[in-house]
Coordinates of C-alpha atoms in Angstrom, one line a residue:
X213 CA -58.0 -14.3 -56.1
X214 CA -55.2 -11.7 -56.1
X215 CA -55.3 -11.3 -52.4
X216 CA -55.5 -15.1 -51.8
X217 CA -52.4 -16.0 -54.1
X218 CA -50.2 -12.6 -53.5
X219 CA -49.2 -13.3 -50.0
X220 CA -46.0 -15.6 -49.8
X221 CA -46.9 -17.6 -46.9
X222 CA -50.2 -18.8 -48.5
X223 CA -48.2 -19.6 -51.7
X224 CA -45.7 -21.7 -49.2
X225 CA -48.7 -23.4 -47.4
X226 CA -50.0 -24.6 -50.9
X227 CA -46.7 -25.7 -52.1
X228 CA -46.1 -27.8 -49.3
X229 CA -49.6 -29.4 -49.4
X230 CA -48.8 -30.1 -52.9
X231 CA -45.7 -31.8 -52.4
X232 CA -46.6 -33.8 -49.4
X233 CA -49.9 -35.8 -50.6
X234 CA -52.5 -32.8 -50.1
X235 CA -52.6 -33.6 -46.6
X236 CA -51.1 -32.0 -43.3
X237 CA -51.4 -30.9 -39.8
X238 CA -51.1 -27.3 -39.0
X239 CA -48.0 -28.1 -36.9
X240 CA -46.3 -29.9 -40.0
X241 CA -47.0 -26.6 -42.2
X242 CA -45.5 -24.4 -39.3
X243 CA -42.4 -26.3 -39.0
X244 CA -41.8 -26.1 -42.8
X245 CA -42.5 -22.2 -43.1
X246 CA -40.2 -21.5 -40.0
X247 CA -37.6 -23.7 -42.0
X248 CA -37.9 -21.9 -45.3
X249 CA -37.6 -18.5 -43.7
X250 CA -34.2 -19.8 -42.6
X251 CA -33.4 -20.4 -46.2
X252 CA -33.7 -24.4 -45.9
X253 CA -35.8 -26.0 -48.8
X254 CA -36.2 -29.2 -46.9
X255 CA -36.7 -27.9 -43.4
X256 CA -36.6 -29.6 -39.9
X257 CA -37.3 -26.6 -37.8
X258 CA -36.0 -26.9 -34.1
X259 CA -37.0 -23.7 -32.8
X260 CA -40.3 -24.8 -31.0
X261 CA -41.2 -21.2 -30.0
X262 CA -41.0 -20.0 -33.2
X263 CA -43.3 -22.9 -34.5
X264 CA -45.6 -22.7 -32.0
X265 CA -46.2 -19.0 -32.6
X266 CA -46.6 -19.5 -36.2
X267 CA -48.9 -22.5 -35.7
X268 CA -51.1 -20.4 -33.4
X269 CA -51.5 -17.7 -36.2
X270 CA -51.8 -19.7 -39.3
X271 CA -55.5 -20.5 -38.9
X272 CA -56.7 -16.8 -38.8
X273 CA -54.1 -15.3 -40.8
X274 CA -54.0 -17.9 -43.9
X275 CA -56.0 -21.3 -43.5
X276 CA -59.3 -19.7 -43.1
X277 CA -58.9 -17.4 -46.3
X278 CA -57.8 -20.4 -48.2
X279 CA -60.5 -22.1 -46.9
X280 CA -63.0 -19.7 -47.6
X281 CA -61.6 -19.3 -51.2
X282 CA -62.3 -23.1 -51.5
X283 CA -58.7 -24.1 -52.3
X284 CA -58.4 -26.1 -48.7
X285 CA -60.3 -27.7 -46.3
X286 CA -59.2 -26.4 -43.0
X287 CA -60.4 -28.3 -39.9
X288 CA -59.4 -26.2 -36.8
X289 CA -60.9 -28.6 -34.3
X290 CA -58.4 -31.3 -35.5
X291 CA -55.7 -28.8 -36.8
X292 CA -55.6 -30.4 -40.0
X293 CA -55.7 -29.1 -43.5
X294 CA -55.8 -30.7 -46.8
X295 CA -56.1 -29.6 -50.6
X296 CA -59.3 -29.4 -52.2
X297 CA -59.8 -32.5 -54.2
X298 CA -61.1 -30.6 -57.3
X299 CA -58.5 -28.0 -57.0
X300 CA -55.5 -28.4 -59.3
X301 CA -52.4 -26.3 -58.1
X302 CA -48.9 -25.9 -59.5
X303 CA -47.1 -23.4 -57.1
X304 CA -43.2 -22.9 -57.4
X305 CA -40.8 -23.4 -54.4
X306 CA -41.6 -20.8 -51.9
X307 CA -37.9 -20.0 -51.2
X308 CA -37.7 -19.1 -54.9
X309 CA -39.7 -16.1 -54.4
X310 CA -39.2 -15.2 -50.9
X311 CA -39.5 -11.2 -50.6
X312 CA -36.2 -9.6 -49.9
X313 CA -37.6 -7.6 -47.1
X314 CA -39.1 -10.5 -45.4
X315 CA -36.9 -11.6 -42.8
X316 CA -37.4 -14.9 -40.7
X317 CA -37.1 -13.0 -37.3
X318 CA -39.7 -10.3 -38.4
X319 CA -42.0 -12.9 -39.5
X320 CA -42.0 -14.6 -36.3
X321 CA -41.6 -11.7 -34.5
X322 CA -44.8 -10.3 -36.0
X323 CA -46.5 -13.8 -34.9
X324 CA -45.9 -13.3 -31.3
X325 CA -47.6 -9.9 -31.4
X326 CA -50.7 -11.3 -32.9

């Protein structure tokens, strides 16, 4: 459980789902992650390349792990994710605990290497 919830991006994914009705496309989640890295609590990411890189790695890096743990249901074919209906979460705003050493360009840059 610690491994699942210790990662900032996984907590940010769960927060987004919690705040947006429990369902989203992977694209929507990726756009919000990129926006949050830029320090915006209500992001509308405009860097389409960054969003695409993040979207491409979310499945293998985070969504599968969250799905295996039983917190979300991830449909890779449809590129959708939803909170498990039995799971009750209370995740704080992801930008309030973004690690200081985590920089948006570093995270997005890492995504392009994977």
